[in-house]
Coordinates of C-alpha atoms and ligand atoms in Angstrom, one line a residue:
M93 CA 6.1 37.6 -10.6
R94 CA 7.0 35.5 -7.7
V95 CA 4.8 32.4 -7.1
G96 CA 4.7 30.1 -4.1
V97 CA 3.7 26.5 -4.5
L98 CA 2.5 24.1 -1.8
T99 CA 1.1 20.6 -1.4
G100 CA -1.3 19.8 1.5
G101 CA -3.2 16.9 2.9
G102 CA -2.5 13.2 2.2
D103 CA 0.2 12.7 -0.4
C104 CA -0.8 11.4 -3.7
P105 CA 1.1 10.0 -6.8
G106 CA 1.3 12.8 -9.4
L107 CA 1.9 15.7 -7.0
N108 CA 5.5 16.1 -8.3
A109 CA 4.2 16.0 -11.9
V110 CA 2.0 19.0 -11.1
I111 CA 4.9 21.0 -9.4
R112 CA 7.1 20.2 -12.4
A113 CA 4.5 21.4 -15.0
V114 CA 3.7 24.6 -13.1
V115 CA 7.4 25.5 -12.8
R116 CA 8.3 24.6 -16.3
K117 CA 5.5 26.6 -17.9
G118 CA 5.8 29.4 -15.4
V119 CA 9.5 29.9 -16.0
K120 CA 9.5 29.2 -19.8
D121 CA 6.4 31.0 -20.9
H122 CA 5.8 33.6 -18.2
G123 CA 9.2 34.4 -16.6
F124 CA 8.0 33.6 -13.1
E125 CA 10.3 33.0 -10.1
F126 CA 9.2 30.3 -7.7
V127 CA 9.3 29.6 -4.0
G128 CA 8.6 26.1 -2.6
Y129 CA 6.6 26.1 0.5
R130 CA 7.2 23.2 2.8
D131 CA 4.6 20.9 4.3
G132 CA 1.3 22.3 3.1
W133 CA -0.2 25.4 4.8
R134 CA 2.5 25.1 7.6
G135 CA 5.0 26.6 5.0
P136 CA 3.4 30.0 4.5
L137 CA 2.2 30.0 8.1
E138 CA 5.8 29.6 9.5
G139 CA 7.7 30.9 6.5
L140 CA 9.2 27.5 5.7
T141 CA 10.5 27.7 2.1
M142 CA 12.8 25.9 -0.2
P143 CA 14.3 26.8 -3.6
L144 CA 12.1 25.8 -6.5
G145 CA 13.1 26.1 -10.1
V146 CA 13.6 24.0 -13.2
E147 CA 16.7 22.3 -11.7
Q148 CA 14.8 21.1 -8.6
C149 CA 12.2 19.7 -10.9
R150 CA 14.5 17.5 -13.0
G151 CA 13.7 13.8 -12.6
I152 CA 10.7 14.1 -10.4
L153 CA 8.0 13.3 -12.9
P154 CA 7.7 9.6 -12.1
R155 CA 8.4 10.0 -8.3
G156 CA 5.6 9.5 -5.9
G157 CA 5.1 11.7 -2.8
T158 CA 5.9 15.4 -3.0
I159 CA 9.3 17.1 -3.0
L160 CA 7.6 19.9 -1.0
G161 CA 6.4 17.7 1.8
S162 CA 2.9 17.8 3.1
S163 CA 0.8 18.2 6.3
R164 CA -2.8 18.7 7.4
T165 CA -2.2 22.1 9.0
N166 CA -5.3 24.2 9.1
P167 CA -4.4 28.0 9.5
F168 CA -8.0 28.8 10.4
S169 CA -7.8 26.6 13.6
L170 CA -4.8 28.7 14.8
D171 CA -4.6 32.1 16.4
N172 CA -3.8 34.8 13.8
G173 CA -3.2 32.1 11.2
V174 CA -4.4 34.2 8.3
E175 CA -2.5 37.3 9.3
R176 CA 0.7 35.2 9.7
I177 CA 0.2 33.8 6.2
K178 CA -0.3 37.2 4.6
D179 CA 2.7 38.7 6.5
N180 CA 5.0 35.8 5.4
L181 CA 3.9 36.0 1.8
A182 CA 4.6 39.7 1.8
A183 CA 7.9 39.3 3.5
A184 CA 9.0 36.8 0.9
G185 CA 7.7 39.0 -2.0
V186 CA 5.3 36.2 -3.0
D187 CA 2.6 37.6 -5.3
A188 CA 0.5 34.5 -5.9
L189 CA 0.1 30.9 -4.6
V190 CA -0.6 27.6 -6.3
A191 CA -2.2 25.3 -3.7
I192 CA -2.3 21.6 -4.6
G193 CA -4.6 19.6 -2.3
G194 CA -7.9 18.0 -1.6
E195 CA -11.1 19.1 0.1
D196 CA -9.3 20.5 3.2
T197 CA -6.3 22.2 1.6
L198 CA -8.5 23.7 -1.1
G199 CA -11.1 24.7 1.5
V200 CA -8.4 26.8 3.1
A201 CA -7.5 28.2 -0.3
T202 CA -11.2 29.1 -1.0
K203 CA -11.3 31.1 2.3
L204 CA -8.0 32.8 1.7
A205 CA -9.1 33.8 -1.8
D206 CA -12.2 35.4 -0.3
L207 CA -9.8 37.3 2.1
G208 CA -7.8 38.7 -0.8
V209 CA -5.0 36.2 -1.2
S210 CA -4.1 35.5 -4.9
V211 CA -4.4 31.8 -5.0
V212 CA -5.3 29.1 -7.6
G213 CA -6.1 25.5 -6.7
V214 CA -5.2 22.1 -8.2
P215 CA -7.3 19.2 -7.0
K216 CA -5.7 16.0 -5.7
T217 CA -6.9 13.0 -3.8
I218 CA -6.7 9.3 -4.3
D219 CA -10.3 9.2 -3.1
N220 CA -11.5 11.0 -6.3
D221 CA -14.3 12.6 -4.2
L222 CA -14.1 16.2 -5.3
S223 CA -17.2 17.3 -7.1
G224 CA -15.7 20.0 -9.3
T225 CA -13.6 17.6 -11.5
D226 CA -14.4 14.4 -13.2
F227 CA -11.2 12.8 -11.9
T228 CA -8.3 13.7 -9.6
F229 CA -4.8 12.4 -10.2
G230 CA -3.7 9.7 -7.8
F231 CA -6.9 7.8 -8.1
D232 CA -6.0 5.8 -11.2
T233 CA -2.7 4.8 -9.4
A234 CA -4.5 3.7 -6.3
V235 CA -7.1 1.7 -8.3
N236 CA -4.4 -0.1 -10.2
I237 CA -2.5 -1.0 -7.0
A238 CA -5.7 -2.3 -5.4
T239 CA -6.6 -4.2 -8.5
E240 CA -3.2 -5.9 -8.7
A241 CA -3.5 -6.8 -5.0
I242 CA -6.9 -8.3 -5.6
D243 CA -5.7 -10.3 -8.6
R244 CA -2.9 -11.7 -6.4
L245 CA -5.2 -12.5 -3.5
H246 CA -7.6 -14.6 -5.7
T247 CA -5.0 -17.3 -6.2
T248 CA -4.0 -17.6 -2.5
A249 CA -7.6 -17.5 -1.3
E250 CA -8.6 -20.3 -3.7
S251 CA -5.6 -22.5 -2.7
H252 CA -6.6 -22.3 1.0
H253 CA -10.4 -22.1 0.6
R254 CA -10.4 -18.8 2.6
V255 CA -12.3 -15.6 2.5
L256 CA -10.0 -12.6 2.0
V257 CA -11.3 -9.2 3.0
V258 CA -9.4 -6.3 1.3
E259 CA -9.6 -3.0 3.1
V260 CA -9.0 0.0 0.8
M261 CA -8.9 3.7 1.4
G262 CA -12.0 5.9 1.0
R263 CA -13.1 8.0 4.0
H264 CA -16.5 9.2 2.7
A265 CA -16.5 7.8 -0.9
G266 CA -16.2 4.3 -2.2
W267 CA -14.7 5.1 -5.6
I268 CA -11.4 3.1 -5.0
A269 CA -13.4 0.1 -3.7
L270 CA -15.9 0.2 -6.5
H271 CA -13.4 0.5 -9.4
A272 CA -10.8 -1.9 -8.0
G273 CA -13.6 -4.3 -6.9
I274 CA -15.2 -4.4 -10.3
A275 CA -11.8 -4.6 -12.1
G276 CA -10.6 -7.4 -9.7
G277 CA -13.8 -9.5 -9.8
A278 CA -14.7 -9.1 -6.1
S279 CA -17.6 -11.1 -4.5
A280 CA -18.8 -8.0 -2.8
V281 CA -17.9 -4.3 -2.6
L282 CA -18.8 -2.4 0.5
I283 CA -18.7 1.4 0.4
P284 CA -19.4 4.3 2.8
E285 CA -22.4 5.5 0.8
Q286 CA -24.4 2.3 1.3
P287 CA -24.4 0.7 4.8
F288 CA -24.0 -3.0 4.3
D289 CA -26.0 -5.9 5.6
I290 CA -23.7 -8.5 7.2
E291 CA -26.2 -11.3 6.5
K292 CA -26.1 -10.5 2.7
V293 CA -22.3 -10.4 2.8
C294 CA -22.2 -13.8 4.3
A295 CA -24.7 -15.1 1.7
F296 CA -22.3 -13.8 -1.1
V297 CA -19.5 -15.6 0.7
E298 CA -21.5 -18.9 0.7
T299 CA -22.4 -18.6 -3.0
R300 CA -18.9 -18.0 -4.0
F301 CA -17.8 -21.1 -2.2
E302 CA -20.2 -23.2 -4.2
S303 CA -17.9 -22.7 -7.2
T304 CA -14.1 -23.5 -7.3
Y305 CA -13.5 -19.8 -6.5
A306 CA -12.9 -18.2 -3.1
P307 CA -14.6 -15.0 -2.1
I308 CA -12.8 -11.7 -2.1
I309 CA -14.7 -8.9 -0.2
V310 CA -13.5 -5.4 -1.0
V311 CA -14.4 -2.9 1.7
S312 CA -13.7 0.9 2.0
E313 CA -12.2 2.0 5.3
G314 CA -15.3 4.3 5.8
A315 CA -17.9 1.5 5.2
V316 CA -20.4 0.9 8.1
P317 CA -22.9 -1.9 8.8
I318 CA -26.6 -1.1 8.6
E319 CA -27.0 -1.7 12.3
G320 CA -24.4 1.2 12.8
G321 CA -21.8 1.0 15.6
D322 CA -18.2 1.7 15.7
M323 CA -16.7 -1.0 13.4
T324 CA -14.5 1.4 11.6
L325 CA -12.6 3.5 14.2
V326 CA -9.0 2.7 15.1
S327 CA -8.9 5.5 17.6
G328 CA -10.9 8.7 18.5
E329 CA -7.9 10.8 17.3
K330 CA -8.9 13.7 15.0
D331 CA -6.7 15.8 12.6
A332 CA -6.8 19.6 12.4
F333 CA -9.8 19.5 10.1
G334 CA -11.8 17.3 12.5
H335 CA -11.5 14.0 10.6
V336 CA -11.3 10.9 12.7
R337 CA -8.5 8.4 11.8
L338 CA -10.2 5.4 10.1
G339 CA -9.2 1.8 9.7
G340 CA -10.1 -1.5 11.2
I341 CA -13.3 -2.4 9.3
G342 CA -11.4 -5.2 7.4
D343 CA -10.4 -7.1 10.5
R344 CA -13.8 -6.7 12.1
L345 CA -15.6 -7.8 9.0
A346 CA -13.3 -10.9 8.6
S347 CA -14.0 -12.0 12.1
E348 CA -17.7 -11.5 11.8
I349 CA -17.8 -13.5 8.5
E350 CA -15.7 -16.3 10.1
H351 CA -18.0 -16.4 13.1
R352 CA -21.2 -16.5 11.0
T353 CA -20.1 -18.9 8.2
G354 CA -17.6 -21.1 9.8
K355 CA -15.2 -20.4 6.9
E356 CA -11.7 -19.1 7.6
A357 CA -11.5 -15.4 6.8
R358 CA -8.5 -13.0 6.9
A359 CA -8.1 -9.3 6.3
V360 CA -5.6 -7.5 4.2
V361 CA -5.3 -3.7 4.7
L362 CA -3.7 -2.0 1.8
G363 CA -3.3 1.3 3.6
H364 CA -0.6 3.7 2.4
V365 CA 0.6 1.3 -0.2
Q366 CA -2.1 2.8 -2.3
R367 CA -0.7 6.3 -2.0
G368 CA 3.0 5.5 -2.5
G369 CA 5.3 5.0 -5.5
T370 CA 5.2 6.0 -9.0
P371 CA 2.1 7.4 -10.7
T372 CA 0.4 5.7 -13.6
A373 CA 0.8 7.3 -17.1
F374 CA -2.8 8.6 -16.8
D375 CA -2.1 10.3 -13.5
R376 CA 1.2 11.8 -14.8
W377 CA -0.8 13.1 -17.8
L378 CA -3.6 14.5 -15.8
A379 CA -1.3 16.1 -13.2
T380 CA 0.8 17.7 -15.9
R381 CA -2.2 19.2 -17.6
F382 CA -3.5 20.6 -14.3
G383 CA -0.1 22.1 -13.7
L384 CA 0.1 23.8 -17.1
Q385 CA -3.4 25.2 -16.7
A386 CA -2.6 26.5 -13.1
A387 CA 0.5 28.4 -14.4
A388 CA -1.7 29.9 -17.1
A389 CA -4.4 30.9 -14.6
V390 CA -1.7 32.7 -12.4
A391 CA -0.4 34.5 -15.5
E392 CA -3.9 35.7 -16.4
G393 CA -4.6 36.8 -12.9
D394 CA -7.6 34.3 -12.8
F395 CA -7.4 33.8 -9.0
G396 CA -9.9 32.0 -6.8
T397 CA -10.2 29.2 -9.4
M398 CA -9.6 25.5 -9.3
M399 CA -8.3 23.4 -12.3
A400 CA -10.8 20.7 -13.3
L401 CA -11.1 17.8 -15.8
R402 CA -14.4 18.0 -17.6
G403 CA -14.7 15.2 -20.1
T404 CA -11.3 15.5 -21.9
R405 CA -10.9 19.2 -21.3
I406 CA -9.1 21.0 -18.5
E407 CA -11.3 23.9 -17.4
R408 CA -11.2 26.3 -14.5
V409 CA -14.0 26.4 -12.0
P410 CA -14.5 28.7 -9.0
L411 CA -12.7 27.2 -6.0
A412 CA -15.8 27.5 -3.9
E413 CA -17.7 25.4 -6.5
G414 CA -14.9 22.8 -6.7
T415 CA -14.9 22.1 -3.0
A416 CA -18.6 22.7 -2.2
E417 CA -19.6 19.1 -1.9
L418 CA -18.2 15.6 -2.1
K419 CA -18.7 13.4 -5.2
L420 CA -20.2 10.2 -4.0
V421 CA -21.0 6.9 -5.6
S422 CA -24.6 7.1 -6.7
P423 CA -27.2 4.3 -5.9
E424 CA -27.4 3.6 -9.7
E425 CA -23.6 3.1 -10.0
Y426 CA -23.6 0.8 -7.0
A427 CA -26.6 -1.2 -8.4
D428 CA -24.5 -1.8 -11.5
A429 CA -21.7 -3.3 -9.4
Q430 CA -24.1 -5.5 -7.4
V431 CA -24.9 -7.6 -10.6
F432 CA -21.4 -9.2 -9.9
F433 CA -21.8 -9.8 -6.1
G434 CA -21.9 -13.4 -4.9
Ligands
F6P1945 O1 -7.7 11.7 1.7 C1 -6.9 10.7 1.2 C2 -6.7 9.6 2.2 O2 -5.8 8.6 1.7 C3 -8.0 8.9 2.7 O3 -8.4 7.9 1.8 C4 -7.6 8.3 4.1 O4 -8.8 8.3 4.9 C5 -6.7 9.4 4.6 O5 -6.2 10.1 3.5 C6 -5.6 8.8 5.5 O6 -4.9 9.9 5.9 P1 -3.6 9.7 6.8 O7 -2.5 9.2 5.9 O8 -3.3 11.2 7.2 O9 -3.9 8.9 8.0

């Protein structure tokens, strides 16, 4: 059997660990041959391939990014996109695809599976917002990077009696902000799921200054104030899946806090640092287990499925179920975090 592998959407630490596990198990246990598709769905769409075998996977386990490249190409937004993919797969003699991606990449995989393409999905996103799985790899790495940044920012904020606002990734879900904010002892954590009240945020800032500590406010890039407005948008630019490019809330928040409290406030945007570099041991472990399970699913012809972590077990769920809705921070989980605000 000839199997194509692709990685789509925002890159994420652990992608190479999945590729390595799929290939190692596929070759060793099932005698598969592999084709690497370049840059997400652009690969099968334009027939962009690269050699992929055990040799190409040597040494990639701890490497961030993806050896296959990535893009946010959406074949369903292009003329004859699906036909072109089917034709290119047939021309390359590819019998099955392993698609590693988030909501958008796996959304495409779901539709292609319905149209008869033999595809299995592996969930990835640093945002950890896919409902079908307890965790996605990449999230643990991002949380650790953000926590280390918060730890470092505490000491400099205290030395200068400043407010530091830390903007982290999280388009729709505040998981990175919540986990890193709690782990790093933030004075407040602001997430997309719960519009924030700027007056309350300023009150938390004042309370923290009553001690010898200085306030650290952790904010998701997708957080919005209760009065609404456009505090988050860097530009109106949209990607092929219709997502607006976010960023900017940190600076806006810092200047609003400075204006209202009279305390100096600065913003630190962690941005793509959270997605780069070597994955944590947990992410390597999770990515490897997903990859092993994906190879097994292909061997069994269990197409249209997505690998999922449920408790400590790796299970397969229908792709449609895995991508049906976003997993968001619940009001209860946010209430627990609020105990530490101020
Ligand atoms: O989906 C993962 C993610 O890192 C989001 O947290 C963020 O909004 C988005 O990707 C940024 O994407 P890009 O790197 O394409 O601007």
